[in-house]
XYZ file of C-alpha atoms in Angstrom:
404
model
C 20.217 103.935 142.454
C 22.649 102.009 144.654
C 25.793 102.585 145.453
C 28.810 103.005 147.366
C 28.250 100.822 150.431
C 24.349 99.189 149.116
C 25.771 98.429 145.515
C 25.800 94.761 145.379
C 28.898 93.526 143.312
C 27.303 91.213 140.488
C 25.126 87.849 141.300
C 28.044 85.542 139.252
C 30.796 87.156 141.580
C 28.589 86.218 144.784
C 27.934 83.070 143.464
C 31.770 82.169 142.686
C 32.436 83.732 146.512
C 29.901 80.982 147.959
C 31.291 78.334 145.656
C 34.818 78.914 147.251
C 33.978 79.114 150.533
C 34.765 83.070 150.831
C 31.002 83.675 151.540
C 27.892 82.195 152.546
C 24.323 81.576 151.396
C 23.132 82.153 154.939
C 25.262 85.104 155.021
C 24.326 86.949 151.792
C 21.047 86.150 152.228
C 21.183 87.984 155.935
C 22.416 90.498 154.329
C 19.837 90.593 151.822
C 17.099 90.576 154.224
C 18.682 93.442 156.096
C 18.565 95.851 153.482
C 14.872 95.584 152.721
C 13.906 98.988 152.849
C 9.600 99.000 153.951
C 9.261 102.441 152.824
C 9.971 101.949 149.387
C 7.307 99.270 149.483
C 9.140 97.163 146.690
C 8.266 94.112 148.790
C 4.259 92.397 148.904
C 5.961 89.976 151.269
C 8.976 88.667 153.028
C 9.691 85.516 153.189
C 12.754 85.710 156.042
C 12.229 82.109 157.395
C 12.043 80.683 154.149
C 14.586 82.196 152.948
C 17.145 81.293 155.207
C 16.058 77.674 155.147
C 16.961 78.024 151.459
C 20.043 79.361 152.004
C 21.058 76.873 154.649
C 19.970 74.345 151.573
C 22.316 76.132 149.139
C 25.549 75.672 151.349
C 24.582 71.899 152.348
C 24.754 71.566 148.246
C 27.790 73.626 147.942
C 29.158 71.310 150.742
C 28.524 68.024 149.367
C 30.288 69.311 146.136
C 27.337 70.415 143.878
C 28.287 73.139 141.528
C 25.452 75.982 141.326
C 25.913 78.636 138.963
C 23.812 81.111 140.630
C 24.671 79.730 144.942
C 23.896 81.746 147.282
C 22.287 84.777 145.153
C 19.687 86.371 146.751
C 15.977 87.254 144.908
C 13.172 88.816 144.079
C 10.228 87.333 142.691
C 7.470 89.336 141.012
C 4.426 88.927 142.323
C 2.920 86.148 144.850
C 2.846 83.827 141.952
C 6.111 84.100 140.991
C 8.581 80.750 142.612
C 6.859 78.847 139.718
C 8.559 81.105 136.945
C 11.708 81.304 139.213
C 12.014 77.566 139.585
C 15.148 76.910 137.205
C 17.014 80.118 139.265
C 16.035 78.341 142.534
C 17.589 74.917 140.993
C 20.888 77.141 140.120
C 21.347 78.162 143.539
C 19.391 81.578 143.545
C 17.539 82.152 147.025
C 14.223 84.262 147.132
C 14.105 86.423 150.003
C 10.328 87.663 148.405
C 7.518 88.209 145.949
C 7.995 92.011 144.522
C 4.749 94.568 144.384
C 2.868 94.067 141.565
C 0.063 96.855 140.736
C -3.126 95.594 142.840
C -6.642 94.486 141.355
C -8.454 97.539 139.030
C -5.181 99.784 138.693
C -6.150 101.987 135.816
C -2.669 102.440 135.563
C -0.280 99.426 135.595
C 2.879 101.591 136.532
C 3.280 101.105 140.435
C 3.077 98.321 142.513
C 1.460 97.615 146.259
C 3.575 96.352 149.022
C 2.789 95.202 152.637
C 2.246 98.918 153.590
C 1.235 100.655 150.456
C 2.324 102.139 146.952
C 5.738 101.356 145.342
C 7.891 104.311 144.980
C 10.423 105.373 142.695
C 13.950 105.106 144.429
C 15.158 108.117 143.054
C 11.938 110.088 143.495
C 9.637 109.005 146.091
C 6.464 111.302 144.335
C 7.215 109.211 141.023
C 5.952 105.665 139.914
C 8.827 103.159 139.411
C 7.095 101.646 136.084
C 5.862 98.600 135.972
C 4.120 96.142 136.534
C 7.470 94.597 137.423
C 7.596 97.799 139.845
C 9.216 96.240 142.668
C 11.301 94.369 141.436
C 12.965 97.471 139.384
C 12.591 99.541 142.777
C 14.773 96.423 144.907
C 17.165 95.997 142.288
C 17.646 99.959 142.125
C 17.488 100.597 145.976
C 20.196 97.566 146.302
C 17.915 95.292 148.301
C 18.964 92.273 145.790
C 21.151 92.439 143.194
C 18.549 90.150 141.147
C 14.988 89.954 140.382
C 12.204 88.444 137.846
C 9.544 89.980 136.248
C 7.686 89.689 133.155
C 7.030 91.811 130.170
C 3.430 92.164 128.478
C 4.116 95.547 127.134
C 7.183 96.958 128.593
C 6.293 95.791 132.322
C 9.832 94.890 132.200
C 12.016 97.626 130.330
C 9.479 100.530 131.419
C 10.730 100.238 135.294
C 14.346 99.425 134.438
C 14.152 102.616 132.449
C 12.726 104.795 135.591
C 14.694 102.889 137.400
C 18.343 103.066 135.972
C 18.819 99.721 136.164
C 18.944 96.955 133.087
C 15.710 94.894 131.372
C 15.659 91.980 129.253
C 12.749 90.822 127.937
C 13.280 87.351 126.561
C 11.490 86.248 122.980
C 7.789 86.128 123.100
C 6.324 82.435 122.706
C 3.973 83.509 119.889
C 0.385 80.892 119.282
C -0.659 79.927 115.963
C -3.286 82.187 114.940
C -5.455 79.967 115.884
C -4.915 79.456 119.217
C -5.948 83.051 120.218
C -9.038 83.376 120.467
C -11.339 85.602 122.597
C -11.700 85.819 125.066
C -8.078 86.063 125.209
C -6.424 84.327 127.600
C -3.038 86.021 129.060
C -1.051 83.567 128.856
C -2.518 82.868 125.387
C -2.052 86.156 123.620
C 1.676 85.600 122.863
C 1.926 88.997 124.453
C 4.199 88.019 127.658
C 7.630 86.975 127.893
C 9.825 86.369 130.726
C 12.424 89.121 131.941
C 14.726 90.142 134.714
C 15.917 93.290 135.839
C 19.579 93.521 137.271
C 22.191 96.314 138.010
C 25.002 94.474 136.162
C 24.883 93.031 132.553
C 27.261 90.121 132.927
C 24.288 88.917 135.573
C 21.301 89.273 133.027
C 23.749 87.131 131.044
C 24.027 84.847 134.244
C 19.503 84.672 134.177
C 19.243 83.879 130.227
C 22.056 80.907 130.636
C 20.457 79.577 133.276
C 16.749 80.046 131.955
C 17.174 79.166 128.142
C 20.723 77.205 128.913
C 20.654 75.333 125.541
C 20.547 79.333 123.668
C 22.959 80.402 126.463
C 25.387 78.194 126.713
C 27.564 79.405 124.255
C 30.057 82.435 125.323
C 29.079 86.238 124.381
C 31.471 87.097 121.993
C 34.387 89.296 122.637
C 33.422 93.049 122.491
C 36.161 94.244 120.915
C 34.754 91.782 117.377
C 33.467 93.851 114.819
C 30.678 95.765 116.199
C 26.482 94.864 115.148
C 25.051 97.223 112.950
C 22.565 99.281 114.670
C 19.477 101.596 113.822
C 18.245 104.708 115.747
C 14.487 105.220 115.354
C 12.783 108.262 117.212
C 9.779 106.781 117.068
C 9.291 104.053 115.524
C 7.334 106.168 112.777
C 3.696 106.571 115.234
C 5.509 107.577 118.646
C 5.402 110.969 119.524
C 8.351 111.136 122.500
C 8.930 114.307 124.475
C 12.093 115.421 123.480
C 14.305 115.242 126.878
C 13.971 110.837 127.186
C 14.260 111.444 122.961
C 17.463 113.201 123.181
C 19.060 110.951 126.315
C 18.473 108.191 124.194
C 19.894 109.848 121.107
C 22.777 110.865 122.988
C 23.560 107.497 124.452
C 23.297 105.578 121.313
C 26.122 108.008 120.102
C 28.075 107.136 122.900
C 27.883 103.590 122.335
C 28.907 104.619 118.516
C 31.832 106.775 119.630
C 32.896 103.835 122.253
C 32.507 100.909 119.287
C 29.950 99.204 120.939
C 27.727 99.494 117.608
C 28.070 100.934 114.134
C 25.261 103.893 113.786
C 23.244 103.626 110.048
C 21.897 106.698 108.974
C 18.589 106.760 109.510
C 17.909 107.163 105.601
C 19.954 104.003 105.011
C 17.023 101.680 107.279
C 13.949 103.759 107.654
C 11.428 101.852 109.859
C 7.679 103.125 110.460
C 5.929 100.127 111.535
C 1.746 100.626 112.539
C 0.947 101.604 115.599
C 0.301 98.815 117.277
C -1.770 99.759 119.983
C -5.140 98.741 118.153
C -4.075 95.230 118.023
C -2.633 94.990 121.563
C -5.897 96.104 122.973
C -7.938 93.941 120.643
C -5.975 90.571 121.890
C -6.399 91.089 125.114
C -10.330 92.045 124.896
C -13.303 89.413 124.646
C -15.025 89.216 121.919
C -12.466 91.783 120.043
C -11.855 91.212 115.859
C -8.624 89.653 115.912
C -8.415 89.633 112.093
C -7.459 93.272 112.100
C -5.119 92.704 114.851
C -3.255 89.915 112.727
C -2.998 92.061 109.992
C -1.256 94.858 112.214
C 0.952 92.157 113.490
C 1.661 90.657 110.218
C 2.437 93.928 108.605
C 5.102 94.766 111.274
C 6.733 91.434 111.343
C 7.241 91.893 107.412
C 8.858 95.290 108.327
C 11.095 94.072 111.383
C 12.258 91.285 109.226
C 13.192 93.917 106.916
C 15.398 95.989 109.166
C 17.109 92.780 110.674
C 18.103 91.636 107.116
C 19.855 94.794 107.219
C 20.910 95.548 110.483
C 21.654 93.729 113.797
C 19.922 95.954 116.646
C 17.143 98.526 116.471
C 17.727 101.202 119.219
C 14.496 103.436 120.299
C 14.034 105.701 123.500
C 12.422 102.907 125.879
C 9.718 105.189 127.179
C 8.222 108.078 125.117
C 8.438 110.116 128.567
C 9.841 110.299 131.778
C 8.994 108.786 134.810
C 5.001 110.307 136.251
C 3.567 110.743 139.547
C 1.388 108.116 141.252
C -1.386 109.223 139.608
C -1.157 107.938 136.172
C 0.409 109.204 133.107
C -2.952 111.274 132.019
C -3.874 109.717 128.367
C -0.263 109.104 127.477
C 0.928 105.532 126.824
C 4.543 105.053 128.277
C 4.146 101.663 126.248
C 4.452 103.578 122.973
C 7.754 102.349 122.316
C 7.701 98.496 123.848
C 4.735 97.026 123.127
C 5.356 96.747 119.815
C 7.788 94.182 120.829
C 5.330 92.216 122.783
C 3.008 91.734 119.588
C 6.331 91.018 117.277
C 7.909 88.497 120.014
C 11.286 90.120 119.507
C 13.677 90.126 122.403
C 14.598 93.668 123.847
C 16.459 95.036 126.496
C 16.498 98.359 128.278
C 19.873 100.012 129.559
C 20.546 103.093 131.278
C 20.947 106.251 128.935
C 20.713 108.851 131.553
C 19.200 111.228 134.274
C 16.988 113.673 133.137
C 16.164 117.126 134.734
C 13.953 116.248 136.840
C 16.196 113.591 138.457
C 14.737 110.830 137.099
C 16.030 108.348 135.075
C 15.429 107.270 131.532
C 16.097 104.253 129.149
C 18.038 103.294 125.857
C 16.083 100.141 124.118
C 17.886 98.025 122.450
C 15.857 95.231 120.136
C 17.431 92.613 117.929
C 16.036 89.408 115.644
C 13.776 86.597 117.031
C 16.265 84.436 119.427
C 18.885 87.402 119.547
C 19.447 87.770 123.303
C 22.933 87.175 122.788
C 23.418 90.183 120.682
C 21.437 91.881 123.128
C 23.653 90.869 126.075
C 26.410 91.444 124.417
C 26.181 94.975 123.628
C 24.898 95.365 127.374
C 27.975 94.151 128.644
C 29.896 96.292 126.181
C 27.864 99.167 126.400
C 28.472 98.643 130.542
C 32.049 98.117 130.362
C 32.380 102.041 128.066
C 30.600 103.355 130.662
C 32.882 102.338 133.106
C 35.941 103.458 130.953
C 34.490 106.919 130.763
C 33.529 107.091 134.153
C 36.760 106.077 135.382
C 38.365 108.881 132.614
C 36.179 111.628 133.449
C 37.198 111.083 137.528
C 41.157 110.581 136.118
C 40.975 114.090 134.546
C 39.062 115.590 137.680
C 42.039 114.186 140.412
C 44.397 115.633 138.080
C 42.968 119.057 137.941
């Protein structure tokens, strides 16, 4: 929830300032480490010495003519684990100030994170959870302590907190193992369940991440937005979701502002109809010992065969991200907010969450946007565009006001 004087302007315009000589690593990073709020408890720790020896690193490299896409941009990293995942940002330039809350050992509910000093709260509501289990780094991004951070998506642990927290998700395609090479018990990292993500306040810098993390699939340019726009489907539920109806008609509404603004051509839903299986069943059973992981194959395979459907005929599949809003620190009762994304972890698709709104309880909620295997560039690109409307609008509606 940033802004005015704590909105960061984006990661590639702080990077081109440090390249120029306008700004400096050690600087931004200062600045960075200044505006770690403790009570938000987005933070497990701080890494303030290391950080500035980083950053002292970054202008020596800038200095001796070394060109770093990402210099001088400070960090998050989710979790205590997570340089070794961050290692290609570090090479671009990217300085981690600290490893984000992740939700501590026997959470029954993985939607808040622990920092040094306690529970991760919600920067817009302190008696809410922030999602998760990327929950600090959605809370940092959203508070303004960095204007970048990882995290990683098993079931939405990416777009769930961008969602609650207004801020932007990508979750990258899923690696997905030969049948065969599941087995239970199920390894994480062996489920084909988890994909890398990062949450970010600005499109054009989750652009910034994917070119620097998959730079052979992001090298090329996003296209213009003003090309013909992607085909797009709206789906409620997904045909098994049962959403409450304020995050339902956010979403609905902000889809049909990206319509109105171009940003994607709207199919009836009659013209694409999608009800894929709940997948919740086969989630569960992948990620439990001695589970049958024939039925969970033949969940998976039946959805794949029903994705690949819609994408012959459309471009992006839009969805609420969350079936309901933001909960308290207690849990979410027997609801699962992952109604809507883990679906996405068993396909492998790519999907990214955007900000559709702020609710009535002051919370916000999420628009998510999916696309084909390999499509983060159609993702991005509708990000930026669906960014850049906002923007317009915004700058309309406050037009219209000063001349009233």
């Amino acid at each position: 929830m940033a802004s005015g004087p704590l909105a960061w302007p984006p990661a590639v315009e702080i990077a081109a300032a440090v390249r120029a000589g306008r700004a400096s690593a050690v600087a931004v990073t200062g600045e960075a480490l200044a505006r770690i709020d403790r009570s938000l408890c987005a933070f497990a720790e701080v890494w303030e010495e290391r950080a500035r020896a980083w950053a002292h690193e970054v202008d020596a490299r800038v200095a001796a003519g070394e060109r770093l896409p990402l210099a001088g941009v400070p960090i998050g990293v989710k979790g205590r684990h997570g340089l070794r995942a961050a290692g290609p940002l570090v090479a671009a330039g990217c300085v981690p100030v600290g490893a984000t809350a992740v939700p501590g050992p026997g959470t029954p509910w993985q939607t808040w994170g622990l920092g040094a000093h306690g529970r991760t709260v919600n920067p817009w509501r302190a008696d809410r959870t922030p999602g998760g289990s990327s929950a600090g780094s959605a809370a940092a991004v959203a508070a303004g302590m960095v204007p970048l951070a990882t995290g990683s998506d098993g079931a939405g642990s990416v777009r769930i907190p961008a969602a609650w927290c207004g801020v932007i998700g990508l979750k990258t395609t899923n690696r997905r193992p030969p049948p065969g090479e599941v087995s239970a018990p199920a390894a994480r990292d062996r489920t084909g369940l988890a994909a890398p993500g990062v949450l970010v306040h600005h499109a054009a810098d989750a652009e910034a991440y994917w070119q620097v993390m998959a730079p052979r699939a992001g090298a090329r340019p996003l296209p213009s937005p003003g090309r013909v726009p992607p085909v797009a489907v709206f789906s409620a539920d997904l045909g098994f979701a049962d959403p409450d109806p304020e995050p339902l008609a956010l979403a609905r509404a902000a889809a049909g502002r990206l319509a109105e603004a171009g940003v994607v051509r709207l199919l009836p839903p009659s013209d694409a109809p999608l009800r894929l299986a709940d997948p919740a069943t086969a989630w569960l059973a992948l990620r439990t010992p001695g589970s049958d992981l024939r039925a969970a194959e033949r969940v998976r395979n039946l959805n794949d065969g029903l994705l690949a459907g819609l994408f012959a005929r459309a471009d992006l599949l839009l969805t609420p991200t969350t079936p309901n809003a933001a909960h308290g620190h207690e849990g979410p009762g027997d609801r699962y907010s992952t109604a809507l994304t883990w679906a996405f972890n068993l396909s492998g698709h790519p999907a990214i969450s955007i900000p559709a709104g702020v609710g009535a309880d002051g919370c916000p909620v999420g628009l998510q946007l999916v696309a084909a295997h390999g499509g983060e560039t159609a993702l991005l690109t509708a990000a930026r565009a669906a960014q850049a409307a906002r923007a317009a609008q915004a700058a309309q509606a406050a037009n219209t006001c000063a001349h009233i």
